[in-house]
Amino acid sequence: MKRKYEKRTQPAGRVYQVTITETRRRTVTVHESELKAPTPDDAEQTVRDWWHNGQIILVPEDFSGVEFEVTERTEGGDGNGRMEEVQR
């Protein structure tokens, strides 16, 4: 038995893509005794290492904000169905 495939058409009109970016934020205290060298760069690298190693995990309570970014897209004029970004 052969299956019949139909070409699905996309709804006409403008297309909007909305990107949601959530930010989580936490301040971590690092004591001089935990550092190889007592410098701001070493403190930052130590916290980066802790985070990469899973010793610091940001949780919902660390939520500090959200941003929404909208991009309008339109179908290409050549009828190929490809989408092109509209500059705003």
mmCIF file of C-alpha atoms in Angstrom:
data_model
loop_
_atom_site.group_PDB
_atom_site.id
_atom_site.type_symbol
_atom_site.label_atom_id
_atom_site.label_comp_id
_atom_site.label_asym_id
_atom_site.label_seq_id
_atom_site.Cartn_x
_atom_site.Cartn_y
_atom_site.Cartn_z
ATOM 1 C CA MET A 1 0.000 0.000 0.000
ATOM 2 C CA LYS A 2 1.452 3.350 -1.034
ATOM 3 C CA ARG A 3 1.235 6.294 1.287
ATOM 4 C CA LYS A 4 0.093 9.607 -0.038
ATOM 5 C CA TYR A 5 2.188 12.542 1.096
ATOM 6 C CA GLU A 6 0.845 16.036 0.891
ATOM 7 C CA LYS A 7 2.940 19.149 0.822
ATOM 8 C CA ARG A 8 2.119 21.201 3.901
ATOM 9 C CA THR A 9 1.860 24.913 3.355
ATOM 10 C CA GLN A 10 2.945 27.436 5.929
ATOM 11 C CA PRO A 11 0.514 30.096 7.128
ATOM 12 C CA ALA A 12 0.793 33.303 5.105
ATOM 13 C CA GLY A 13 1.996 36.578 6.532
ATOM 14 C CA ARG A 14 4.741 37.737 8.807
ATOM 15 C CA VAL A 15 6.742 35.399 11.015
ATOM 16 C CA TYR A 16 8.191 36.443 14.354
ATOM 17 C CA GLN A 17 10.828 34.562 16.301
ATOM 18 C CA VAL A 18 11.008 35.489 19.975
ATOM 19 C CA THR A 19 14.152 34.576 21.909
ATOM 20 C CA ILE A 20 13.830 34.336 25.693
ATOM 21 C CA THR A 21 16.981 34.805 27.783
ATOM 22 C CA GLU A 22 16.826 34.104 31.509
ATOM 23 C CA THR A 23 19.605 35.296 33.787
ATOM 24 C CA ARG A 24 20.632 33.679 37.042
ATOM 25 C CA ARG A 25 23.062 35.421 39.325
ATOM 26 C CA ARG A 26 24.901 34.596 42.537
ATOM 27 C CA THR A 27 27.779 36.227 44.390
ATOM 28 C CA VAL A 28 30.359 33.742 45.667
ATOM 29 C CA THR A 29 32.778 34.656 48.466
ATOM 30 C CA VAL A 30 36.344 33.398 48.040
ATOM 31 C CA HIS A 31 38.783 33.591 50.947
ATOM 32 C CA GLU A 32 42.445 34.349 50.390
ATOM 33 C CA SER A 33 43.379 30.968 51.867
ATOM 34 C CA GLU A 34 41.504 29.260 48.981
ATOM 35 C CA LEU A 35 43.633 30.959 46.325
ATOM 36 C CA LYS A 36 47.037 30.158 44.857
ATOM 37 C CA ALA A 37 47.695 33.883 44.523
ATOM 38 C CA PRO A 38 45.579 36.505 46.290
ATOM 39 C CA THR A 39 44.502 38.383 43.160
ATOM 40 C CA PRO A 40 41.101 39.225 41.668
ATOM 41 C CA ASP A 41 42.001 37.193 38.554
ATOM 42 C CA ASP A 42 42.780 34.108 40.638
ATOM 43 C CA ALA A 43 39.554 34.533 42.623
ATOM 44 C CA GLU A 44 37.580 34.661 39.368
ATOM 45 C CA GLN A 45 39.407 31.637 37.935
ATOM 46 C CA THR A 46 38.804 29.676 41.144
ATOM 47 C CA VAL A 47 35.059 30.351 40.971
ATOM 48 C CA ARG A 48 35.029 29.491 37.238
ATOM 49 C CA ASP A 49 36.709 26.172 38.049
ATOM 50 C CA TRP A 50 34.220 25.450 40.838
ATOM 51 C CA TRP A 51 31.336 26.190 38.459
ATOM 52 C CA HIS A 52 32.774 24.059 35.621
ATOM 53 C CA ASN A 53 33.355 21.195 38.075
ATOM 54 C CA GLY A 54 29.745 21.343 39.312
ATOM 55 C CA GLN A 55 30.619 22.666 42.757
ATOM 56 C CA ILE A 56 28.426 25.709 42.093
ATOM 57 C CA ILE A 57 25.005 25.129 40.541
ATOM 58 C CA LEU A 58 22.711 28.068 39.997
ATOM 59 C CA VAL A 59 19.140 27.320 41.027
ATOM 60 C CA PRO A 60 15.777 29.061 40.469
ATOM 61 C CA GLU A 61 16.347 31.197 43.579
ATOM 62 C CA ASP A 62 19.325 32.752 41.727
ATOM 63 C CA PHE A 63 16.994 34.110 39.008
ATOM 64 C CA SER A 64 17.671 37.795 38.396
ATOM 65 C CA GLY A 65 15.873 38.699 35.186
ATOM 66 C CA VAL A 66 14.524 37.886 31.759
ATOM 67 C CA GLU A 67 14.831 39.501 28.327
ATOM 68 C CA PHE A 68 12.705 38.993 25.226
ATOM 69 C CA GLU A 69 14.136 39.718 21.767
ATOM 70 C CA VAL A 70 11.946 39.696 18.664
ATOM 71 C CA THR A 71 13.201 39.056 15.127
ATOM 72 C CA GLU A 72 10.814 39.497 12.228
ATOM 73 C CA ARG A 73 11.333 37.161 9.295
ATOM 74 C CA THR A 74 9.794 37.139 5.859
ATOM 75 C CA GLU A 75 9.714 34.559 3.077
ATOM 76 C CA GLY A 76 12.177 35.111 0.268
ATOM 77 C CA GLY A 77 10.703 36.802 -2.783
ATOM 78 C CA ASP A 78 11.916 34.079 -5.152
ATOM 79 C CA GLY A 79 9.325 31.584 -3.932
ATOM 80 C CA ASN A 80 11.911 29.183 -2.535
ATOM 81 C CA GLY A 81 10.323 29.164 0.916
ATOM 82 C CA ARG A 82 13.551 30.197 2.612
ATOM 83 C CA MET A 83 13.336 32.709 5.403
ATOM 84 C CA GLU A 84 15.228 35.988 5.433
ATOM 85 C CA GLU A 85 15.820 38.205 8.430
ATOM 86 C CA VAL A 86 14.265 41.652 8.279
ATOM 87 C CA GLN A 87 16.504 44.436 9.573
ATOM 88 C CA ARG A 88 14.822 46.669 12.162
#
